[in-house]
Structure formats: C-alpha cells, structure tokens
XYZ file of C-alpha atoms in Angstrom:
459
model
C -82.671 -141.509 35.073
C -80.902 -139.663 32.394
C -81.442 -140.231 28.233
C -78.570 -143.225 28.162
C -79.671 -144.990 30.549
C -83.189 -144.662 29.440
C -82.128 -146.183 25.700
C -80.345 -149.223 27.016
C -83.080 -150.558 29.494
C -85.303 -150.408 26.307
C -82.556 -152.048 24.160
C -83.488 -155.686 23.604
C -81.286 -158.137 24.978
C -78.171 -159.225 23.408
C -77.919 -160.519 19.595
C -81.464 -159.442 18.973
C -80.281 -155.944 17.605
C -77.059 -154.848 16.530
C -75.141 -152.018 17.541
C -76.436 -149.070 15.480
C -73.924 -146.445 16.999
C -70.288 -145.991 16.380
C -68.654 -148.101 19.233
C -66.621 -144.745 20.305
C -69.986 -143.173 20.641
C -71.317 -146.305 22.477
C -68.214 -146.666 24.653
C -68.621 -143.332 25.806
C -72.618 -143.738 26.734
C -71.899 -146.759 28.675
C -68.784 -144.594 30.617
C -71.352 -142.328 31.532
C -73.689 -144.229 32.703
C -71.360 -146.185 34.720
C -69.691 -142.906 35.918
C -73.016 -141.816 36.930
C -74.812 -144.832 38.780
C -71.849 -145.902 40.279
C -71.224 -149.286 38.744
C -67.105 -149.928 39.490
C -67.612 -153.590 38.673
C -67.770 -152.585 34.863
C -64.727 -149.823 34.878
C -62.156 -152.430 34.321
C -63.923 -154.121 31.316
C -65.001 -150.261 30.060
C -60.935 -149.325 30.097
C -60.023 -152.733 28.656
C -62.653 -151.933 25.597
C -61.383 -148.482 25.330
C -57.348 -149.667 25.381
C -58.943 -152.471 22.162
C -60.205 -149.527 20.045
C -57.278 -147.437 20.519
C -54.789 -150.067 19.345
C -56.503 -150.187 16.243
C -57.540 -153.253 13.914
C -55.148 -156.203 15.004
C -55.978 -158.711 17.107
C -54.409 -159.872 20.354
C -54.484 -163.427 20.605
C -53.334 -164.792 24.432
C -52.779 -168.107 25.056
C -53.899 -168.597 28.213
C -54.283 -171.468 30.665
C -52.698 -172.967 34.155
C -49.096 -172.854 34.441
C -47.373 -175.650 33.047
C -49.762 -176.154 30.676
C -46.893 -175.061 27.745
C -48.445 -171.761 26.183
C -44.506 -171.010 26.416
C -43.824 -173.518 24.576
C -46.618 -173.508 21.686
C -45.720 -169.583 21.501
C -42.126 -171.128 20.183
C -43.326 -173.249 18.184
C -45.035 -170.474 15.740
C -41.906 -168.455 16.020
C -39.946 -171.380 14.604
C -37.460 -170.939 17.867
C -37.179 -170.852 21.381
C -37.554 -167.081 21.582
C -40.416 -167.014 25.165
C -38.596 -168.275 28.093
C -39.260 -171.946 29.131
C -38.767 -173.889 32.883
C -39.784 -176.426 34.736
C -41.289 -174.486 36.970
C -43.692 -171.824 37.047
C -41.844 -169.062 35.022
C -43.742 -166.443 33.005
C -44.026 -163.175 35.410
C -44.740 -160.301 33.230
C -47.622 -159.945 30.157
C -45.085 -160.305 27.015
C -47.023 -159.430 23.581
C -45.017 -161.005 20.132
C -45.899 -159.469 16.674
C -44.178 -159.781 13.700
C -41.804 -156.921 12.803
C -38.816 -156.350 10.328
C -36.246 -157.208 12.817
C -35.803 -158.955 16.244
C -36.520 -155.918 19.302
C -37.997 -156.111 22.527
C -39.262 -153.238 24.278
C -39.796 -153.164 27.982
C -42.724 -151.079 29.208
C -42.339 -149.748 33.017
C -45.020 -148.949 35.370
C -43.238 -144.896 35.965
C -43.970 -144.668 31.694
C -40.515 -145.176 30.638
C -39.495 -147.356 28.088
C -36.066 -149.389 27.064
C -35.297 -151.091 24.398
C -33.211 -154.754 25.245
C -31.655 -157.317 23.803
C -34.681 -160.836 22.991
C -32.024 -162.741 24.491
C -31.982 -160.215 27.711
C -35.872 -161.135 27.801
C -35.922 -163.019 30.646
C -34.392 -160.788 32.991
C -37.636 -158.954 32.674
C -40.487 -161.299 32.148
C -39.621 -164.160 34.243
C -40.299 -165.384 37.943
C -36.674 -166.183 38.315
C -35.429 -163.268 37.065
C -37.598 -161.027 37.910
C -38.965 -162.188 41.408
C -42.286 -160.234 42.319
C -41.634 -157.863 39.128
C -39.397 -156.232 41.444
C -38.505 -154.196 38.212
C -42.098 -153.027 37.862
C -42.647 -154.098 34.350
C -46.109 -153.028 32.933
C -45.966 -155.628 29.516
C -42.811 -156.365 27.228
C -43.617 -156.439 23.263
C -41.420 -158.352 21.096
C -41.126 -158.214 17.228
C -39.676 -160.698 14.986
C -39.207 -161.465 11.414
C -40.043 -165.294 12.250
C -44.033 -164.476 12.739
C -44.316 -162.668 9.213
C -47.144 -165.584 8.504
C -49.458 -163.927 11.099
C -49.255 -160.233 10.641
C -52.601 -158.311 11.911
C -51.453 -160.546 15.344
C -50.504 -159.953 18.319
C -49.603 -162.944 20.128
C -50.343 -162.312 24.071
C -47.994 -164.469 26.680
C -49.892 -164.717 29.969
C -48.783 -166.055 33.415
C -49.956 -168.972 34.360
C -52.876 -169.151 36.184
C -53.148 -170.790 39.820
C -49.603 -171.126 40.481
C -47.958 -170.577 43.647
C -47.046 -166.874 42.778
C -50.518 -165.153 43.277
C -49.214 -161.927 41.981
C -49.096 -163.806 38.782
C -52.781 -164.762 38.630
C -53.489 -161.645 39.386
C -51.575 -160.304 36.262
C -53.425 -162.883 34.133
C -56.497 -162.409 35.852
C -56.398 -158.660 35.135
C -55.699 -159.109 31.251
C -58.330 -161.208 30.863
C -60.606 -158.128 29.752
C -58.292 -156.973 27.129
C -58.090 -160.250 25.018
C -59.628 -160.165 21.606
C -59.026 -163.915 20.588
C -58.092 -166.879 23.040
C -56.326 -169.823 23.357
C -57.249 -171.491 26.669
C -54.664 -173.883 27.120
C -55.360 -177.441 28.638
C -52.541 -180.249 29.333
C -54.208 -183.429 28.502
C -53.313 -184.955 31.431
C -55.417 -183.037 33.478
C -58.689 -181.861 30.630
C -60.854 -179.600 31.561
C -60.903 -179.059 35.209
C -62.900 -176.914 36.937
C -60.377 -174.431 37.127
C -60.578 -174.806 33.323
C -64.428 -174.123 32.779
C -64.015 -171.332 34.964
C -61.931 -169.205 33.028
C -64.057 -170.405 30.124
C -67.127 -168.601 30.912
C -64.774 -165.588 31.851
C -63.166 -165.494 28.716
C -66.419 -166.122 26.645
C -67.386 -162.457 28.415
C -64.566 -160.776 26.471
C -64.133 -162.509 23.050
C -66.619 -164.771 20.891
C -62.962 -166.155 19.650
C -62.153 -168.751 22.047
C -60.788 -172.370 21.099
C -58.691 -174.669 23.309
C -55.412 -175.787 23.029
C -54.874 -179.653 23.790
C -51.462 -180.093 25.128
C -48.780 -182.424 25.323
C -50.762 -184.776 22.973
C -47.361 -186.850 22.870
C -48.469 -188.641 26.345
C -50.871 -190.491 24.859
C -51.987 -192.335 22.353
C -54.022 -191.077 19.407
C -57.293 -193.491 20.339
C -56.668 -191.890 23.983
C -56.228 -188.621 21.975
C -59.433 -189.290 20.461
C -61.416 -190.146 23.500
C -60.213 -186.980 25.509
C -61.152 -185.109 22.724
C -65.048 -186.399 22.305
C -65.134 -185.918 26.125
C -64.057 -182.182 26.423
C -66.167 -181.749 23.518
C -69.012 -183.345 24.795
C -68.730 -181.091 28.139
C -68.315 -177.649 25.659
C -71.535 -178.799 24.053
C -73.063 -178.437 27.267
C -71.624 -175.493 28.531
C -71.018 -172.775 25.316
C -74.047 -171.536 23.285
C -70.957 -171.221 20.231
C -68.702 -173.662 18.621
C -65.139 -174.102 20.548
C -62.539 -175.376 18.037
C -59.819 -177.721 19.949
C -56.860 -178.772 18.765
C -54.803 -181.578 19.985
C -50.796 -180.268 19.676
C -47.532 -181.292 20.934
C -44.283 -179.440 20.294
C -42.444 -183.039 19.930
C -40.855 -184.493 16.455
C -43.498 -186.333 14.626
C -46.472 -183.973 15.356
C -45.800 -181.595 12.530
C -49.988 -182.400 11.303
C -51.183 -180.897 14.532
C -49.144 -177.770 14.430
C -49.663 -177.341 10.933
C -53.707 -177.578 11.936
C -53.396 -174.546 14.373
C -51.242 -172.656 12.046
C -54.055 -172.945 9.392
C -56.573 -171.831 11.886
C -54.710 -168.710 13.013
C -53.716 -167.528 9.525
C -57.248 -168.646 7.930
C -59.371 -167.691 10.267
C -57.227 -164.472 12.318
C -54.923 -163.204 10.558
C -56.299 -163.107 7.043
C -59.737 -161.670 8.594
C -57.731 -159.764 10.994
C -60.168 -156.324 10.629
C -63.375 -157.942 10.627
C -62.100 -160.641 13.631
C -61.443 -157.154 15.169
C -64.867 -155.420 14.529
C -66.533 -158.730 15.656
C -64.598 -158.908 18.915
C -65.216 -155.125 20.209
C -68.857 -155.713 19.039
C -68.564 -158.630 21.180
C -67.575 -156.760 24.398
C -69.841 -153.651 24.044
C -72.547 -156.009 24.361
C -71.310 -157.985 27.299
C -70.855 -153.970 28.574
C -74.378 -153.452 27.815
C -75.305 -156.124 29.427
C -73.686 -155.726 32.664
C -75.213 -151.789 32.435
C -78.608 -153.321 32.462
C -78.428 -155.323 35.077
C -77.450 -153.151 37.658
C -79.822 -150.439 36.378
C -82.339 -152.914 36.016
C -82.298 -153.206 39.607
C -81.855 -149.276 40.441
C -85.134 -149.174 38.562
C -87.231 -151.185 40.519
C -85.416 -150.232 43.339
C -86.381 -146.836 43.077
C -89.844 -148.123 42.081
C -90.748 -150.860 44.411
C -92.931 -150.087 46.998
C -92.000 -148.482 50.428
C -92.561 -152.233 52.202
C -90.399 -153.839 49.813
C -87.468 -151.487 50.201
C -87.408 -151.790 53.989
C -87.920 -155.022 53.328
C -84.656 -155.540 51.870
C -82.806 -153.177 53.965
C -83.854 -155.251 56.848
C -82.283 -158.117 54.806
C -79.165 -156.186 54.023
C -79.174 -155.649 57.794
C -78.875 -158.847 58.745
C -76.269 -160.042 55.681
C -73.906 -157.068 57.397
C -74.002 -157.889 60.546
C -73.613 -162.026 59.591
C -70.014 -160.838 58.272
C -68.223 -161.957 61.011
C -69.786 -165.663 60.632
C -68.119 -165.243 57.106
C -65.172 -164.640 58.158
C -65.104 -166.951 60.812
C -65.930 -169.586 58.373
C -63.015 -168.448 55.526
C -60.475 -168.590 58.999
C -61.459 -172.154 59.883
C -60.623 -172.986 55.772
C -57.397 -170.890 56.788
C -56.512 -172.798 59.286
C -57.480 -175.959 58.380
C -55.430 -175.224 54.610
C -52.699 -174.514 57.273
C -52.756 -177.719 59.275
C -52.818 -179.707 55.951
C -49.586 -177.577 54.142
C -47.775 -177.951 57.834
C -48.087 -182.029 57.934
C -46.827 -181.587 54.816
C -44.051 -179.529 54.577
C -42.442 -181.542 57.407
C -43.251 -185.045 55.253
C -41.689 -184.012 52.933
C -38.822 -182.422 55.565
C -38.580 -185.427 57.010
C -37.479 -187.351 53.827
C -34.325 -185.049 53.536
C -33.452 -184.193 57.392
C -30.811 -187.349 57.333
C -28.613 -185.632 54.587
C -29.518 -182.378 55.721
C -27.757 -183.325 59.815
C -25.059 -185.267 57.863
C -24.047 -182.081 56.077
C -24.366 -179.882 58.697
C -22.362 -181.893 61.017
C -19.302 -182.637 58.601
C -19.519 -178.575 57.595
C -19.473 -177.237 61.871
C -16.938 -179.612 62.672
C -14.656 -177.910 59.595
C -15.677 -174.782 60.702
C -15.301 -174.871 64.421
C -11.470 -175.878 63.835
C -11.050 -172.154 62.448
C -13.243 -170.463 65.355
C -10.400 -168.819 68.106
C -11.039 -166.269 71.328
C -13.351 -166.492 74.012
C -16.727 -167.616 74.480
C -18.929 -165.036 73.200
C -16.967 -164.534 70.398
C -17.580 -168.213 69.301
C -20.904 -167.974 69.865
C -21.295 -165.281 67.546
C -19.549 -166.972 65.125
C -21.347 -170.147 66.144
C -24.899 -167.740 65.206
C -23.626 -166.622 61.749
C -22.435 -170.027 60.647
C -25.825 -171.499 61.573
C -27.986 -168.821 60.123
C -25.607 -169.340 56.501
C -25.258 -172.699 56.432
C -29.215 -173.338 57.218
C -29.983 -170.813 54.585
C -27.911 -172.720 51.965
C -29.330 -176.220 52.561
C -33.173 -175.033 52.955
C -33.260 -172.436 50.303
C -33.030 -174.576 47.604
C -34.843 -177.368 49.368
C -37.629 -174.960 49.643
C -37.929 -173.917 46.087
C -37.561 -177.695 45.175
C -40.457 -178.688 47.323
C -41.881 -175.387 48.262
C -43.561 -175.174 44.827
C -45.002 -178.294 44.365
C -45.958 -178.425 47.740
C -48.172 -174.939 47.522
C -49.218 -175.562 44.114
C -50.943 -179.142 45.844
C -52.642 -177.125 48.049
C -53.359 -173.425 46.166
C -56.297 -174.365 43.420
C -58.149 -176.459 46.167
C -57.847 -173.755 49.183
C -59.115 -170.953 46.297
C -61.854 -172.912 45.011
C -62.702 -172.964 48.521
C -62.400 -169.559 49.705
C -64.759 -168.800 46.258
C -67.354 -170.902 46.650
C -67.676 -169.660 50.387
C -67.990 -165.666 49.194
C -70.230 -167.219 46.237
C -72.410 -168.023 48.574
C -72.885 -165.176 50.844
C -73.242 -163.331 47.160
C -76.137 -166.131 46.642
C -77.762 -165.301 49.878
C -77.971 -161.701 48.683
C -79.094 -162.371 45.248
C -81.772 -164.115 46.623
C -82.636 -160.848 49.212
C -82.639 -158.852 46.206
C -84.775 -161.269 44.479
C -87.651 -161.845 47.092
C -87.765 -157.547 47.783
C -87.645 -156.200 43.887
C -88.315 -159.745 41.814
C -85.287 -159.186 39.616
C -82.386 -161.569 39.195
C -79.157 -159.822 40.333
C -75.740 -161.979 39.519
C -73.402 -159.095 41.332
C -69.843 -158.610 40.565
C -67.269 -161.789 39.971
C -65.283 -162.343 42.973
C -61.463 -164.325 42.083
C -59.894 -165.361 45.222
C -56.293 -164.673 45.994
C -53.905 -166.455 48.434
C -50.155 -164.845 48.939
C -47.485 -167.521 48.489
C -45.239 -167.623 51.636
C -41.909 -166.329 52.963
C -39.147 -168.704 52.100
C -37.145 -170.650 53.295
C-alpha cells in the first residue's frame, strides 16, 4: 500500500484534525489513491471538488427540491422579476446558474464545447422541458448575469430540475449536480413537509456542503399557527436526523409576505455573500473530508482484506458466490415491482380515459363525417385516406390529453415505484455488507445506488 494511502488510514476520523495540506495537494493524494485502488464510486465527487476549486472563491448556492416545489419561483423573487421560467408543470430541463453582472446576458454552454450568447428572454428555449424536450439541444448548464442580484455578489445562484418528476433525464441532471453544490436550499412545499423523498436528499446533500437550510414553501396555504406547527414538526424530525443546525424558513412569493422574504434575503447576504471566501474555504474543507472518508472506507476494507486470514477470504468468496449467482432472484423480484407498477399505471390510464372517451367519439364522429364528404375514387384509395385521417385526428385529441393526464398520472406512480426499486437493491447491498462484515469484521456501506425509471412514449 503506497505512502497516501498509508497517511489517511492513520488520519483520525473526521473533525478530529483539520486539514494540514493545501486542498490542491490533498485533492490530488486522494485522486491517486482512488486512481490506484480502483474506487469509481468517489471519481464523481473527486471531479465535482476539483471543478469547486477551480471556479475560485464564490459560492454556488442551488435551490434544490421536488418539482413543483417553486425554487423557480423563489429564484424570481431575489431577482426582483420573473427572469427563470415558471409552469404548471414540470419545467426546468437544463442546470441554469444566475450571478450578478453589469448587464442582463445569458450564455448557453453546449455539450460539443461551444458557446452562444442569447437573449434572457430567449432562455427558455434552452432550459426548459417544453422547449427543450430531452435537451435535444444538448445543453451542458446556461449562466445568466443580471444587474438585479448586485445584493448577493460572491453568489452563484444554481437552478436545478426538479427532482422525481416524470422526466427521469431530469433527476438525473439534478442528481448529478448534487456533488458540485457549495451551499443548499432544499426546497419543501408545505403541503407535503418533509417526505421521505425529502430526508433522502438531505443526507445526500449534507455529504457535499455543511451549508444546507430548507426552504418552506407556499406558506400562503396556511395559516401562520399551521405555519407554526409544520415548522416545530420538521424541526423536530432535523433534530433527529442532522448532527448541525438546519435553518428553515417559511416563504411565499404572494403580496403580504414581504417579512419572510426579507428573512432569507438577510440570511443569504449575512451569512453567504458577505462571508462569501471563508463560506467557500469551509465548504471545500467540507467535501475533502467526506472524500477522505469515503477513501478510508474502501481501503479500510482492502486492508483487512488483504490481511484476513486464508479461511476468512474464501469464506467470503463463497459468500460472494452465492450473492452472484442469487442475481436472477433480484431481478425477478424488481420485474414483478415492474409489472405490478404496470398493472396499477394501466387501470389507470384508462380511468382516467374513460372519463373523456364520450367527447373524445363525439368529436371524432362529427370530424369523419366532414371529412368523408371530401374523400372521392375507389376503395383503396379511401381507405388510405380513411388511415391518414385516423392516425391525425387520434394524434390531435390524445396528444394533449396525454400531456394533461400523462403527467400527473406518472408523477402518482414515479416516487412510489423508485422508492421501491431502491429499497429492493438496498437490500441485496445489505446482504453483502453483512458478508463483508461476518468474513473481515469491518462495516462496509458500498456505493449509493439512485434508481431511475424512463418516462414513456406518448401519446
């Protein structure tokens, strides 16, 4: 085992010694070491760390959260405007980064390196669902700079796509990110507080940043004693699951809740902006150590591994064995959650088909009978006609039906059939853990596994 890898299994564990290196210098121990033993899991967080140092001091604060949950809409409200694209529906497609700048610009970043400089009110041609369906246009990240966020210079407001929306390509770009944030705003609508979706991505994000408060949402729907009491209950539950404080704060973009913005605005200018360099050396301190970290546990377990006696190690290849060849119950049990998910969105889909199908034949009818009056010539030449007509005249009624009920419909069934499919692979990773455990008497979490389930074809 080479010299690096040597000094961090002595390190102490986190918070009991600071970093006494440069953090380029430590970066580029932890690369090798990784490089070296193999450890993949930790590449993404190692280029995310490297990508923080290299943008210098400021600090990238994303606002993240489930879609809907109105990060769009807060992000507005600090620019004084609505500048970030809003919908009813889930929207944001494309990681778009605001910082204040002497005049209004928006530069779109493209995954072949080349960059263009657009209009702000051209923006969501690039960064939205809508617009931009799939990023067909292979946008990497838009950054936008205005005049309107001179209060909050040294930050870099980051835009996320909502999480756990029917487009899984978008969870997967805000799933990615997630590694690169320096501050966070975990955004929670109050009518739905802290699900488990929502404590999830709180321990992930409290890997990356130390900065992490919540954003209460839509505080208009209630009243302010029901304001109160969901605030002493998601506090109560932080209590119990963060070692740190977690700031929240209650907001609402509606007239009349001026006192809650102005509370955030504080917050980010106080406690950010104003202490933008040291929030920055505090935050990359933060991930080298959760780097560190994740180094010593897998090389913790190369090391007694390699040291463990002969027994032990066949021991636990036996068990690894087994675990392989049990891969097919695995994946016979994620197809019956497949299928059964299936079922469920098929019964439905034609509910909710159902409810329109007696417009749907009314139209149909009135429009074949108008255009069978224009249809002349012989038989197959009707029924060709006959074919086109139906294939653009069903297009036109389902399309939009299926956009107006195809989202709501998979969003109903998409966090439940993913919490699903992750608590399956959890645990067969549980079942290993516990392999490794018995053979070398070490605690082994293994890598984070996020499931992802593809939207379907519509109509």
């Amino acid at each position: 085992m080479d010299n690096a890898a040597n000094e961090l299994l002595m390190a102490r564990q986190n918070g009991e010694r600071p970093l006494t290196t440069s953090p380029q210098t430590c970066l580029k121990h932890i690369d090798t070491i990784c490089r070296g033993f193999g450890i993949d899991s930790l590449l993404p967080q190692l280029t995310a760390c490297a990508e923080v140092l290299k943008d210098g001091d400021g600090v990238d604060v994303a606002v993240v959260g489930r879609f809907k949950a109105g990060k769009s809409s807060f992000l507005n409200s600090l620019i004084g405007r609505d500048l970030v694209p809003v919908a009813a529906v889930p929207l944001t497609a494309v990681v778009t980064r605001l910082r204040y700048g002497p005049r209004d610009r928006a530069v779109v970043k493209h995954l072949d390196e080349h960059e263009e400089e657009v209009p702000l009110d051209r923006l969501a041609e690039y960064v939205t669902e809508q617009r931009n369906p799939g990023n067909e246009k292979a946008v990497t990240i838009v950054d936008v700079e205005t005049p309107s966020l001179r209060l909050y210079q040294g930050i870099r407001f980051v835009d996320t796509p909502g999480l756990g929306s029917v487009f899984a390509h978008n969870t997967r770009t805000a799933v990615d990110w997630l590694p690169r944030v320096g501050a966070a705003l975990l955004a929670v609508s109050i009518d739905q507080p802290l699900s488990e979706y929502d404590v999830s991505l709180l321990k992930e994000l409290a890997k990356h940043t130390p900065e992490v408060s919540i954003l209460l949402t839509k505080a208009d729907l209630v009243s302010p004693e029901e304001l109160a009491e969901v605030g002493r209950f998601i506090a109560e539950q932080l209590n119990a699951l963060t070692e740190g404080a977690v700031h929240v704060f209650p907001f609402s973009v509606r007239p009349g809740y001026e006192p809650l913005r102005e509370t955030v605005q504080q917050h980010l200018v106080q406690h950010v902006s104003q202490r933008h360099e040291e929030r920055s050396r505090e935050i990359i301190r933060h991930k080298l150590r959760s780097l560190i970290a994740g180094c010593r546990e897998y090389l913790r377990m190369a090391l007694s591994a390699a040291s463990a006696a002969v027994e032990a190690r066949e021991q636990l290849q036996h068990q690894l064995e087994e675990e392989r060849q049990n891969l097919s119950t695995l994946r016979n049990e994620i197809w019956v959650l497949s299928m059964d998910l299936k079922g469920r969105v098929q019964a439905d889909a034609l509910d909710r088909y159902l409810g329109h199908s007696a417009g749907l034949v009314a139209r149909l009818t009135t429009d074949l009978r108008s255009a069978m009056t224009e249809w002349k010539g012989h038989l197959r030449q009707t029924a060709e006609r006959f074919a086109r007509w139906a294939s653009d005249a069903l297009y036109a009624e389902l399309g939009p039906l299926s956009h107006q009920e195809g989202d709501e419909l998979t969003a109903r069934h998409l966090a439940a059939a993913q919490a699903s499919l992750t608590r399956t692979v959890r645990a067969f990773q549980d079942r290993l853990a516990k392999d490794i455990q018995r053979a070398l008497h070490l605690t082994f979490k293994g890598a984070d596994f996020q499931g992802e389930i593809r939207h379907p074809e519509r109509p």
